JSON list of C-alpha atoms in Angstrom, two decimals:
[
{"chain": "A", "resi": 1, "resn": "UNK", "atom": "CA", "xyz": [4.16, -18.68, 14.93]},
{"chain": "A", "resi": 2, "resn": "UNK", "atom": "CA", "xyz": [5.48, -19.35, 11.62]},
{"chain": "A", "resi": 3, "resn": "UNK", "atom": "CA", "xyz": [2.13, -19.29, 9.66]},
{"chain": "A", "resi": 4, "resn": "UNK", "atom": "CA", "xyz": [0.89, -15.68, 10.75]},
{"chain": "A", "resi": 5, "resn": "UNK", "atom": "CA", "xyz": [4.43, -14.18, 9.50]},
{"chain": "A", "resi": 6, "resn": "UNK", "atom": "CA", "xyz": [4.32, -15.96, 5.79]},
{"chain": "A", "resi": 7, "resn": "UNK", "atom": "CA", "xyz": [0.74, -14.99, 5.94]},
{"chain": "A", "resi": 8, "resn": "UNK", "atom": "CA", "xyz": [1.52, -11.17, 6.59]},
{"chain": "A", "resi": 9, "resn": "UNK", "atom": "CA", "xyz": [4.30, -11.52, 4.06]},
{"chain": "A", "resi": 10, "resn": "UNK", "atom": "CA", "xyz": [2.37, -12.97, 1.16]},
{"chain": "A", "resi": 11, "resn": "UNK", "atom": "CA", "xyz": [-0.72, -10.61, 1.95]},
{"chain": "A", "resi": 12, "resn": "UNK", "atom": "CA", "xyz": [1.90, -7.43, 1.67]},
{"chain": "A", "resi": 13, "resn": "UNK", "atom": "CA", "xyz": [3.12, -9.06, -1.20]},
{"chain": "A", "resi": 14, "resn": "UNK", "atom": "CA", "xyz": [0.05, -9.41, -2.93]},
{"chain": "A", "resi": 15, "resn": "UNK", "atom": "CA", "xyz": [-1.90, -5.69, -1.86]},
{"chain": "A", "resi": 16, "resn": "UNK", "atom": "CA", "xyz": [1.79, -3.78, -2.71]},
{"chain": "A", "resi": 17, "resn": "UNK", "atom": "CA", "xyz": [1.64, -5.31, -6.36]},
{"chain": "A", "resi": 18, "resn": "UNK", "atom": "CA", "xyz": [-1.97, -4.27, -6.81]},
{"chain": "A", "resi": 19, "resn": "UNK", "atom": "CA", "xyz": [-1.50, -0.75, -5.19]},
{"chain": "A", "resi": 20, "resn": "UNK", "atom": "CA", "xyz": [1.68, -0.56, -7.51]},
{"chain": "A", "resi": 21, "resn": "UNK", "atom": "CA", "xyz": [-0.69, -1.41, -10.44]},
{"chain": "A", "resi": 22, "resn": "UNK", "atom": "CA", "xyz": [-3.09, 0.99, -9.77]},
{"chain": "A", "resi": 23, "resn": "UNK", "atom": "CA", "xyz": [-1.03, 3.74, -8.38]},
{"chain": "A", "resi": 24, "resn": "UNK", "atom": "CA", "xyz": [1.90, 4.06, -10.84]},
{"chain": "A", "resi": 25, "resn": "UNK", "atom": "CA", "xyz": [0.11, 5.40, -13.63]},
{"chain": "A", "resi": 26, "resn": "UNK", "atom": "CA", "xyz": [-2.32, 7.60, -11.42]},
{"chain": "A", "resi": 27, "resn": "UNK", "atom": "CA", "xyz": [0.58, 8.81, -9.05]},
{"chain": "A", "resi": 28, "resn": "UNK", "atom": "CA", "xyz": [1.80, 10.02, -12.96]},
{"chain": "A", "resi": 29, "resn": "UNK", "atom": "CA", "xyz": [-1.12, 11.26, -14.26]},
{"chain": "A", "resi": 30, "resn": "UNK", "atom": "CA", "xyz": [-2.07, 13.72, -10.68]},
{"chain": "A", "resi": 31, "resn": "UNK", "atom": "CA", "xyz": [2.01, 14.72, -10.98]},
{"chain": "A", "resi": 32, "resn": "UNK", "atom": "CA", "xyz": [1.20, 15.82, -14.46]},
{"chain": "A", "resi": 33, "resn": "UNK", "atom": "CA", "xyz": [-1.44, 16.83, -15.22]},
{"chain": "A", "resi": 34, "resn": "UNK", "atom": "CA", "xyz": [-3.77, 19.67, -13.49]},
{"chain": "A", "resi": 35, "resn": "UNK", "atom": "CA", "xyz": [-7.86, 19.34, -13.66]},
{"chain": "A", "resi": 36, "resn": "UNK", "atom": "CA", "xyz": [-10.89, 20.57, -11.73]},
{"chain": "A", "resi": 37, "resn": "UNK", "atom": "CA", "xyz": [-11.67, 18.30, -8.61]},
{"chain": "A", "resi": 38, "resn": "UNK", "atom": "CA", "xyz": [-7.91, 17.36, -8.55]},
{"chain": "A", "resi": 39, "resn": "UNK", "atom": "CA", "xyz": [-7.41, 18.29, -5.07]},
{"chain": "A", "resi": 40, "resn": "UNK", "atom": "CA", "xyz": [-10.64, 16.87, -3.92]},
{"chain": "A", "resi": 41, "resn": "UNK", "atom": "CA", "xyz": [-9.66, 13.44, -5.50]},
{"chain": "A", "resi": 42, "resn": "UNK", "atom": "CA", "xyz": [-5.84, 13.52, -4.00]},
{"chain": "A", "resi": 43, "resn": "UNK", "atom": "CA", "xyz": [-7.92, 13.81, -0.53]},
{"chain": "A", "resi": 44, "resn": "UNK", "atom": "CA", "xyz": [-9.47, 10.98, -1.14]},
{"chain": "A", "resi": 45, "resn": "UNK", "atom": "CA", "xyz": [-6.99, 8.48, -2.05]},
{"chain": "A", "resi": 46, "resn": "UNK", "atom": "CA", "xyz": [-5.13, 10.09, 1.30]},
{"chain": "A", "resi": 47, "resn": "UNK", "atom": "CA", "xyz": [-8.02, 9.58, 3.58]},
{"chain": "A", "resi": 48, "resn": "UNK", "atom": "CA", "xyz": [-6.91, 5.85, 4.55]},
{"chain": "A", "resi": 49, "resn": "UNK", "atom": "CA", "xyz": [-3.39, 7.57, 5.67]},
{"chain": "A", "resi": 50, "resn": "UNK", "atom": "CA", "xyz": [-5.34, 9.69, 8.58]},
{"chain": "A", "resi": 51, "resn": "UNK", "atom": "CA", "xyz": [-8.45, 7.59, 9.08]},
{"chain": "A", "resi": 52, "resn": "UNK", "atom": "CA", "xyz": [-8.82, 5.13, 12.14]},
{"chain": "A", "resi": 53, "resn": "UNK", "atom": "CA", "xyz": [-8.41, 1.80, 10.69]},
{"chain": "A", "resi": 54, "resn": "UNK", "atom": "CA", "xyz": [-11.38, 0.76, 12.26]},
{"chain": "A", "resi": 55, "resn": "UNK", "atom": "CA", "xyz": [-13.34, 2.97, 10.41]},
{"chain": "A", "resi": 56, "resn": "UNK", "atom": "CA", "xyz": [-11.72, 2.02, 7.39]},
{"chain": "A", "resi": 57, "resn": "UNK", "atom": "CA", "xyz": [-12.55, -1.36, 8.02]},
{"chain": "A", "resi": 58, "resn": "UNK", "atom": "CA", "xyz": [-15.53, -0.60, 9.07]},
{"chain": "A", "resi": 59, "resn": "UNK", "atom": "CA", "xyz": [-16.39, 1.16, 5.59]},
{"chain": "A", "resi": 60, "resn": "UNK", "atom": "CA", "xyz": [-15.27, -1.52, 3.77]},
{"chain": "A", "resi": 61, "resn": "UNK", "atom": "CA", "xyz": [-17.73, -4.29, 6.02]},
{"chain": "A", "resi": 62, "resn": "UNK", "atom": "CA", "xyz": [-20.37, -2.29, 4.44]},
{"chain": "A", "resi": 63, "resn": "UNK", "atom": "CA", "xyz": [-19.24, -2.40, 1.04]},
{"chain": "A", "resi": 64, "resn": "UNK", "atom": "CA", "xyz": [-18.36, -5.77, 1.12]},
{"chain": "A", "resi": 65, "resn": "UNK", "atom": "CA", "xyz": [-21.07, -7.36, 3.45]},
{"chain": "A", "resi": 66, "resn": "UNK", "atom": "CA", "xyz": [-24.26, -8.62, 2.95]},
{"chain": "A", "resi": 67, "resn": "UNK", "atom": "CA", "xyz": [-26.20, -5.25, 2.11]},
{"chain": "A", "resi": 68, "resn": "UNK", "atom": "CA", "xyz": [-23.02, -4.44, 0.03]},
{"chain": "A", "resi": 69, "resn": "UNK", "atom": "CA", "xyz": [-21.53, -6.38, -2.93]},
{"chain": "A", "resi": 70, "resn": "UNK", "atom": "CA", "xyz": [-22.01, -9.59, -0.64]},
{"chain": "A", "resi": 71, "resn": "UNK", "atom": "CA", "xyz": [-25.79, -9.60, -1.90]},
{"chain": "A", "resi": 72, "resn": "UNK", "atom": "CA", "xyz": [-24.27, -9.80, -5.52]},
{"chain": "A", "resi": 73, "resn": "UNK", "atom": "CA", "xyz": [-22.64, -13.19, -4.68]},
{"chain": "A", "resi": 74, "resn": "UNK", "atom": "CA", "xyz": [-18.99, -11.27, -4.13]},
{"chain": "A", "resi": 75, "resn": "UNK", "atom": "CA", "xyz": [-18.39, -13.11, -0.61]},
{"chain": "A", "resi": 76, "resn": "UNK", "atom": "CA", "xyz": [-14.58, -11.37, 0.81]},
{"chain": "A", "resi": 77, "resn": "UNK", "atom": "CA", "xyz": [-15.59, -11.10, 4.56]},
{"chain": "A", "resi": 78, "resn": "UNK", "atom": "CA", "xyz": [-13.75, -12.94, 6.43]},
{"chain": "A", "resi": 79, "resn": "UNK", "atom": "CA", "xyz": [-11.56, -14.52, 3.68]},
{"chain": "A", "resi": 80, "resn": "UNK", "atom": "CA", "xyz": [-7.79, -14.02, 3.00]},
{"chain": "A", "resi": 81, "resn": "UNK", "atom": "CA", "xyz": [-9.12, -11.76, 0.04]},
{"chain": "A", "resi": 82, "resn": "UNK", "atom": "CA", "xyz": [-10.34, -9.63, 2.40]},
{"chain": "A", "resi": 83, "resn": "UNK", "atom": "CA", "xyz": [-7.22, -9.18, 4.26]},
{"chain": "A", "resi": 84, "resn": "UNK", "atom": "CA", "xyz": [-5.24, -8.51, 1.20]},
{"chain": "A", "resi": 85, "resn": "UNK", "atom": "CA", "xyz": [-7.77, -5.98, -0.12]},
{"chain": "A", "resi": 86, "resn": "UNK", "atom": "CA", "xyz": [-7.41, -4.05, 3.68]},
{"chain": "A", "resi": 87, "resn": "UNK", "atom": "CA", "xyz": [-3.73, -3.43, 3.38]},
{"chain": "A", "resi": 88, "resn": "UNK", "atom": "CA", "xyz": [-3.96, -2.57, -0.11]},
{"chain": "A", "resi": 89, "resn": "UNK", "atom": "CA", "xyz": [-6.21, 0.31, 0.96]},
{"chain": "A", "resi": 90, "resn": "UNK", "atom": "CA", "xyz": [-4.33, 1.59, 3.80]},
{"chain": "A", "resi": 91, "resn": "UNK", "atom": "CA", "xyz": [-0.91, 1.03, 1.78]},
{"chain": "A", "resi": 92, "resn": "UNK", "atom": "CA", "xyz": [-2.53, 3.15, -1.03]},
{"chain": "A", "resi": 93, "resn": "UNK", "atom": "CA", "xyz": [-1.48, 6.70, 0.12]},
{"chain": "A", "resi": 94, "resn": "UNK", "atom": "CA", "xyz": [1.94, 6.01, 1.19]},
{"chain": "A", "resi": 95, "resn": "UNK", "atom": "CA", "xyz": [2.65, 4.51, -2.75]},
{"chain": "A", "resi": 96, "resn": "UNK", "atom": "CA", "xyz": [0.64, 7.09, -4.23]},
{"chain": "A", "resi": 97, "resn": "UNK", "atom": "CA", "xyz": [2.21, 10.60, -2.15]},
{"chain": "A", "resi": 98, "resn": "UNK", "atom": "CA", "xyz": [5.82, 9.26, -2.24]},
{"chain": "A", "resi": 99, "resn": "UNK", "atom": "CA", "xyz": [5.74, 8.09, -5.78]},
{"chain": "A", "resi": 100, "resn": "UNK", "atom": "CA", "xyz": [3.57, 11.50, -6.98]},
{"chain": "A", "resi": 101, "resn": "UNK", "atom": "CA", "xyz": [6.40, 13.77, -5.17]},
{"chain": "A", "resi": 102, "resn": "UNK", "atom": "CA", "xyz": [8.85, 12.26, -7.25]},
{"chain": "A", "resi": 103, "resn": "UNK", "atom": "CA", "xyz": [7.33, 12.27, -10.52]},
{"chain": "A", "resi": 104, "resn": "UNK", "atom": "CA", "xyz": [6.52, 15.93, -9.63]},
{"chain": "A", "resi": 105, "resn": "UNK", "atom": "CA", "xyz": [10.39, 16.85, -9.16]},
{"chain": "A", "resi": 106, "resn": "UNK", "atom": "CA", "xyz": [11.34, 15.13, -12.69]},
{"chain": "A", "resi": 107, "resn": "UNK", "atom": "CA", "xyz": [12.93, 18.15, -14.85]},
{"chain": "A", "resi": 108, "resn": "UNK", "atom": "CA", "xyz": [10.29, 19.53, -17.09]},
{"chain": "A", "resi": 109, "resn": "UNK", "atom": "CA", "xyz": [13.01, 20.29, -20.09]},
{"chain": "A", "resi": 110, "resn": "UNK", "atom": "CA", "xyz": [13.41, 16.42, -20.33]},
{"chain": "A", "resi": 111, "resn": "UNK", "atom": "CA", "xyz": [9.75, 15.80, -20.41]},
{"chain": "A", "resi": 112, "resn": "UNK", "atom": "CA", "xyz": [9.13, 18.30, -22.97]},
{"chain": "A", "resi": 113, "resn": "UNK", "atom": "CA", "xyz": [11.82, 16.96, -25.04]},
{"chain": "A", "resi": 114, "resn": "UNK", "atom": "CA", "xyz": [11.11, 13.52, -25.07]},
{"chain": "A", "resi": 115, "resn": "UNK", "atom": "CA", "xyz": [7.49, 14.19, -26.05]},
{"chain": "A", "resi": 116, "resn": "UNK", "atom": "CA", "xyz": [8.42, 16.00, -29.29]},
{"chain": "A", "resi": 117, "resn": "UNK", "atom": "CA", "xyz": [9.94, 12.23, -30.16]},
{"chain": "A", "resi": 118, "resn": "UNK", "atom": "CA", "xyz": [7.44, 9.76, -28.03]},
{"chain": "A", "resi": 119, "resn": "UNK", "atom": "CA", "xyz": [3.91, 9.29, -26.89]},
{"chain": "A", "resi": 120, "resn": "UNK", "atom": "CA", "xyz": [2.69, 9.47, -23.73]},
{"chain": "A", "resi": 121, "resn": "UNK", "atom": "CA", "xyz": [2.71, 5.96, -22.99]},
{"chain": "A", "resi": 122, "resn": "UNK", "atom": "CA", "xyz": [6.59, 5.90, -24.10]},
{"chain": "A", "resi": 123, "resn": "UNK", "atom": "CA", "xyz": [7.59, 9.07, -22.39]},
{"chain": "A", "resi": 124, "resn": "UNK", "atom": "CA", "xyz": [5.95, 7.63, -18.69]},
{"chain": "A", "resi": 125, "resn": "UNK", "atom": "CA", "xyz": [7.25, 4.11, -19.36]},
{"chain": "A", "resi": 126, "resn": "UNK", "atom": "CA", "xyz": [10.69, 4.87, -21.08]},
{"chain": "A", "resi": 127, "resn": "UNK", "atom": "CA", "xyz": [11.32, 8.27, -19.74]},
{"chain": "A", "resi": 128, "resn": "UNK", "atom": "CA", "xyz": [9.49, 9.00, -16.54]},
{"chain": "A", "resi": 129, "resn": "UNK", "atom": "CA", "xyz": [9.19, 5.81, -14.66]},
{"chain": "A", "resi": 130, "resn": "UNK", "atom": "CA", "xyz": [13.68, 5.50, -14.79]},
{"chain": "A", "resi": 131, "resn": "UNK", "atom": "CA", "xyz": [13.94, 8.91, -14.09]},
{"chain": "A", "resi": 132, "resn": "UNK", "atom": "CA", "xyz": [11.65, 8.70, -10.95]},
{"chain": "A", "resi": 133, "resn": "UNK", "atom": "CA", "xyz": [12.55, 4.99, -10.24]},
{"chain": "A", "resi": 134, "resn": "UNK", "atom": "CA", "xyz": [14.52, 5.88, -6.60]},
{"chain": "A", "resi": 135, "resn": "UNK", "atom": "CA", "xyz": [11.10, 7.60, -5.43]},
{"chain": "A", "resi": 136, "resn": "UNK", "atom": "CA", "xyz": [8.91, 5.16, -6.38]},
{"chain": "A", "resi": 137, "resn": "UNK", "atom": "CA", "xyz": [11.60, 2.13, -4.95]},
{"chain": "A", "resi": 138, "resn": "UNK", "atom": "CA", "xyz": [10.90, 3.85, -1.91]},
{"chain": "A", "resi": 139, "resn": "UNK", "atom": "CA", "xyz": [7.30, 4.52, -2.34]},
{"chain": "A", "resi": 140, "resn": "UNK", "atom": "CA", "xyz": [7.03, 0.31, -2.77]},
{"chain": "A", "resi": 141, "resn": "UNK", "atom": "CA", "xyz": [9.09, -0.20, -0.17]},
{"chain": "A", "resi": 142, "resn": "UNK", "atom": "CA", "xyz": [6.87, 1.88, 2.46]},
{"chain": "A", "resi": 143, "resn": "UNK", "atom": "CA", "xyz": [3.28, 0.42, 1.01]},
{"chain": "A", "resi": 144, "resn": "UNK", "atom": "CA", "xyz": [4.76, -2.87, 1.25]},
{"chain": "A", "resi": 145, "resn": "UNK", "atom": "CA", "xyz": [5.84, -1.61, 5.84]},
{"chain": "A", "resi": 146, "resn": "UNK", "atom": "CA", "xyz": [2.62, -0.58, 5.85]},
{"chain": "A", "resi": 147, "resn": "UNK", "atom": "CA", "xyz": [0.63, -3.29, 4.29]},
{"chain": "A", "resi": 148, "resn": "UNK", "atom": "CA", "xyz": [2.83, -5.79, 6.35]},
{"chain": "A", "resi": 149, "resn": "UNK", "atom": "CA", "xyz": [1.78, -3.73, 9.57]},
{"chain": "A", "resi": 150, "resn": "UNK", "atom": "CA", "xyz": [-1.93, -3.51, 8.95]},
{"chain": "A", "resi": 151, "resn": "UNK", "atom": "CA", "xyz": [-4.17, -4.41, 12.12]},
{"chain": "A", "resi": 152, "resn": "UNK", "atom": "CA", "xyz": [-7.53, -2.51, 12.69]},
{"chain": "A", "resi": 153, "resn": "UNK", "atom": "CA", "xyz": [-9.09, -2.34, 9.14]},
{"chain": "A", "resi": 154, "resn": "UNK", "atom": "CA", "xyz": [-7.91, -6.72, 8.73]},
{"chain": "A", "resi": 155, "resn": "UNK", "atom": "CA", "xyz": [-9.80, -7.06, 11.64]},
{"chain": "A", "resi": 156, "resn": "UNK", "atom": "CA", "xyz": [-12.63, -5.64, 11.21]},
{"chain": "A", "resi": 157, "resn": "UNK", "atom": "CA", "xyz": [-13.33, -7.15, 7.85]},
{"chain": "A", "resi": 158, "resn": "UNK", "atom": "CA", "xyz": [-11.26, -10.63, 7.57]},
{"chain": "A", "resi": 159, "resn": "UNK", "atom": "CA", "xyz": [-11.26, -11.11, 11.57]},
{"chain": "A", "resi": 160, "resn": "UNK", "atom": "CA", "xyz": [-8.99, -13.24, 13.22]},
{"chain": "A", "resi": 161, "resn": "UNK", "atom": "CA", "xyz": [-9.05, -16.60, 12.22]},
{"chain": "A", "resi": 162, "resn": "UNK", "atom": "CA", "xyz": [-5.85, -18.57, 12.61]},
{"chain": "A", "resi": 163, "resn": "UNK", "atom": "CA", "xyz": [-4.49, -20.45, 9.31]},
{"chain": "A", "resi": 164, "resn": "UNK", "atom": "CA", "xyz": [-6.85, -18.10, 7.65]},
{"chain": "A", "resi": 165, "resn": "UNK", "atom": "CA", "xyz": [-6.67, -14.56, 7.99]},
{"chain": "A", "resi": 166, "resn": "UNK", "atom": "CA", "xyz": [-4.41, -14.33, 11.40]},
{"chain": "A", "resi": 167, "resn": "UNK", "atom": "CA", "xyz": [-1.42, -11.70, 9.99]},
{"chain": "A", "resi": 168, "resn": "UNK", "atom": "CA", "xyz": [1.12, -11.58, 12.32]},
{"chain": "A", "resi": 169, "resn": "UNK", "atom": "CA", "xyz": [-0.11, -8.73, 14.13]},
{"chain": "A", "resi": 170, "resn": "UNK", "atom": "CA", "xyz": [-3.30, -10.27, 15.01]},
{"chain": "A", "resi": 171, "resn": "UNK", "atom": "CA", "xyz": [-1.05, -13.04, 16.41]},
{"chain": "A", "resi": 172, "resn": "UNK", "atom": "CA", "xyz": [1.32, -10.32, 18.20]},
{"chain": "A", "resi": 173, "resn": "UNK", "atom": "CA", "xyz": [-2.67, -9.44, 19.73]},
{"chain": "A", "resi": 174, "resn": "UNK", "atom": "CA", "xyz": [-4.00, -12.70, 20.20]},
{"chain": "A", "resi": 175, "resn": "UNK", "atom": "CA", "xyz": [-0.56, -14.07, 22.00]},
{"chain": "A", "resi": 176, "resn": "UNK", "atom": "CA", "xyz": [-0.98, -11.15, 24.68]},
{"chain": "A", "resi": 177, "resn": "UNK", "atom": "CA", "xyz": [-4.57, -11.84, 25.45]},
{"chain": "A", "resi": 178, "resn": "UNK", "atom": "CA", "xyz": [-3.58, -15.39, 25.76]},
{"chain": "A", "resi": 179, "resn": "UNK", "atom": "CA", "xyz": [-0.37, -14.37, 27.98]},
{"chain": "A", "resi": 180, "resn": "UNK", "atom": "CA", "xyz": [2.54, -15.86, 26.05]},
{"chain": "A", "resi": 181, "resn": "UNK", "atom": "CA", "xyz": [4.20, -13.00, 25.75]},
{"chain": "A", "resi": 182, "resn": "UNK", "atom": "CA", "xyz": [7.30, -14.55, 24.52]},
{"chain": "A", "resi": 183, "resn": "UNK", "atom": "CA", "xyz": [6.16, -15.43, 21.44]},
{"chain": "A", "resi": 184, "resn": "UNK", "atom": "CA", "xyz": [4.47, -12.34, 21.06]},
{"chain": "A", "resi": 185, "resn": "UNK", "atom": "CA", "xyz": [7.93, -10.76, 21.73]},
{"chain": "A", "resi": 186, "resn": "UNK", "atom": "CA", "xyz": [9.79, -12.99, 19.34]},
{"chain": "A", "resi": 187, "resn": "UNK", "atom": "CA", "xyz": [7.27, -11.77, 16.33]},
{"chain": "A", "resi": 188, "resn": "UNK", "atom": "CA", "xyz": [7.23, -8.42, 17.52]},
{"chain": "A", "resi": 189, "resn": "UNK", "atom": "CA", "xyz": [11.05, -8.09, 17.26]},
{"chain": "A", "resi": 190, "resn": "UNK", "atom": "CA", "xyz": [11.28, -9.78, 14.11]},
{"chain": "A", "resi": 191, "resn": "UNK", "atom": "CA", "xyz": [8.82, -7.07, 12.36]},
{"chain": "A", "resi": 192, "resn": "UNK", "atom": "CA", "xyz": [10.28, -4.67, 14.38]},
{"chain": "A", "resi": 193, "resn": "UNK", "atom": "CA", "xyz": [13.81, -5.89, 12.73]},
{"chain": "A", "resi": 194, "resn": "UNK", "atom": "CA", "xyz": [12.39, -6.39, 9.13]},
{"chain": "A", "resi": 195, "resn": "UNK", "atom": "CA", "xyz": [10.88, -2.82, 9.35]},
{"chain": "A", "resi": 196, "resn": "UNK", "atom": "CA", "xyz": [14.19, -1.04, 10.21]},
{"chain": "A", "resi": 197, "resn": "UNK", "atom": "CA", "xyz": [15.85, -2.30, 7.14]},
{"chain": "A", "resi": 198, "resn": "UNK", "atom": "CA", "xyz": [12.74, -1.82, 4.69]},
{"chain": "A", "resi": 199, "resn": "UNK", "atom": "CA", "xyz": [13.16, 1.91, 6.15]},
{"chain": "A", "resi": 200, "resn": "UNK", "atom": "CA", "xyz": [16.60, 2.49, 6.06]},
{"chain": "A", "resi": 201, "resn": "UNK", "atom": "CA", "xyz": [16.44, 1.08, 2.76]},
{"chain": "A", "resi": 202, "resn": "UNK", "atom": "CA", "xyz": [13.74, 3.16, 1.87]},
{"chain": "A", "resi": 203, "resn": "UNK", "atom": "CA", "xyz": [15.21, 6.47, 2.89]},
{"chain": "A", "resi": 204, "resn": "UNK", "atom": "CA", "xyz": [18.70, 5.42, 0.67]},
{"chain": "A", "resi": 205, "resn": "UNK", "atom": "CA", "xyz": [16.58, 5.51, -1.95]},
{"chain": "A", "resi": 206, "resn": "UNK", "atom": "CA", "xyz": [14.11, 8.58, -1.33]},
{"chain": "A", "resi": 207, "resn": "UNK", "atom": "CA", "xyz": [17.51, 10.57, -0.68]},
{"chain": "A", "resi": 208, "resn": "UNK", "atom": "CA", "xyz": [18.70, 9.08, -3.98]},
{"chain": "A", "resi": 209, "resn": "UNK", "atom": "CA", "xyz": [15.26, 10.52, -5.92]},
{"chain": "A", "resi": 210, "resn": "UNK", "atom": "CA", "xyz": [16.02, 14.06, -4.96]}
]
């Protein structure tokens, strides 16, 4: 019972700081700055939010399996890699919509101001990032509930294989088939519990950023 729930943890851990990575600066740069296809890429990056995980997962099988980048040697399916790159995807739009909204409300005066002085990289490190940090605490802190939570798309491309790839929800799933539905109790009230306060902790701080 123990191994699926450091598994989930270190998985979230892992696909929030490489959804962090990628979506601070973007998150920034779509808050920003306005260009032609802008809309049609902000869909995109928001399509794993309203997607069936399945057929996220299902996407990424094919980009990742044996006609995919598995015939370049690149062999994720069905590897803890896998699993970490699934709720990185799916974690994406909640990071990347939270922490854009807050960069958007950030006063324009003290933009403008600290660019006569900085460059760009100064005035999003030094100027934008504290001024937007409650927004984007909160937009970690909601990738991370969601990345934590991921089922459909881990299954479909890592699977279920205990001291492997078996998150705690695929335990939670696996313990019900099986019938023992007290230990499937016992880890669903402990993400259940975990997830409150990550969201009440989350909203402190989204209330904070406006």
């Amino acid at each position: 019972m123990i191994h699926p729930l450091v598994l989930s943890l270190e998985t979230a851990f892992i696909a929030t700081a490489f959804v962090v990575a990628a979506g601070l600066p973007l998150s920034y740069l779509f808050a920003r700055l306005s260009f032609r296809g802008k809309i049609i890429i902000e869909t995109i990056f928001s399509l794993p939010l309203i997607l069936p995980p399945s057929v996220v997962g299902y996407i990424l099988l094919l980009l990742l399996g044996k006609d995919g980048l598995g015939s370049l040697g690149i062999q994720w399916v069905f590897t803890w890699k896998a699993a970490v790159l699934a709720a990185a995807i799916v974690a994406f739009p909640l990071f990347f919509r939270t922490a854009k909204a807050s960069f958007e409300n950030l006063d324009d005066n003290i933009i403008d101001a600290a660019r006569l002085d900085g460059s760009s990289w100064n005035i999003f490190y030094r100027v934008s990032i504290p001024l937007a940090k409650h927004g984007v605490m909160a937009a970690i802190m909601l990738s991370f509930l969601r990345a934590i939570g991921e089922f459909g798309a881990t299954l479909m491309i890592a699977g279920n294989i205990p001291g492997v790839t078996q998150t705690a929800p695929l335990a939670i799933y696996d313990h019900v088939l099986l019938g023992d539905e007290q230990t499937a109790l016992v880890l669903s009230l402990f993400l259940a519990l975990f997830s409150f306060v990550m969201l009440a902790i989350s909203s402190i701080f989204a209330k904070k950023s406006i």
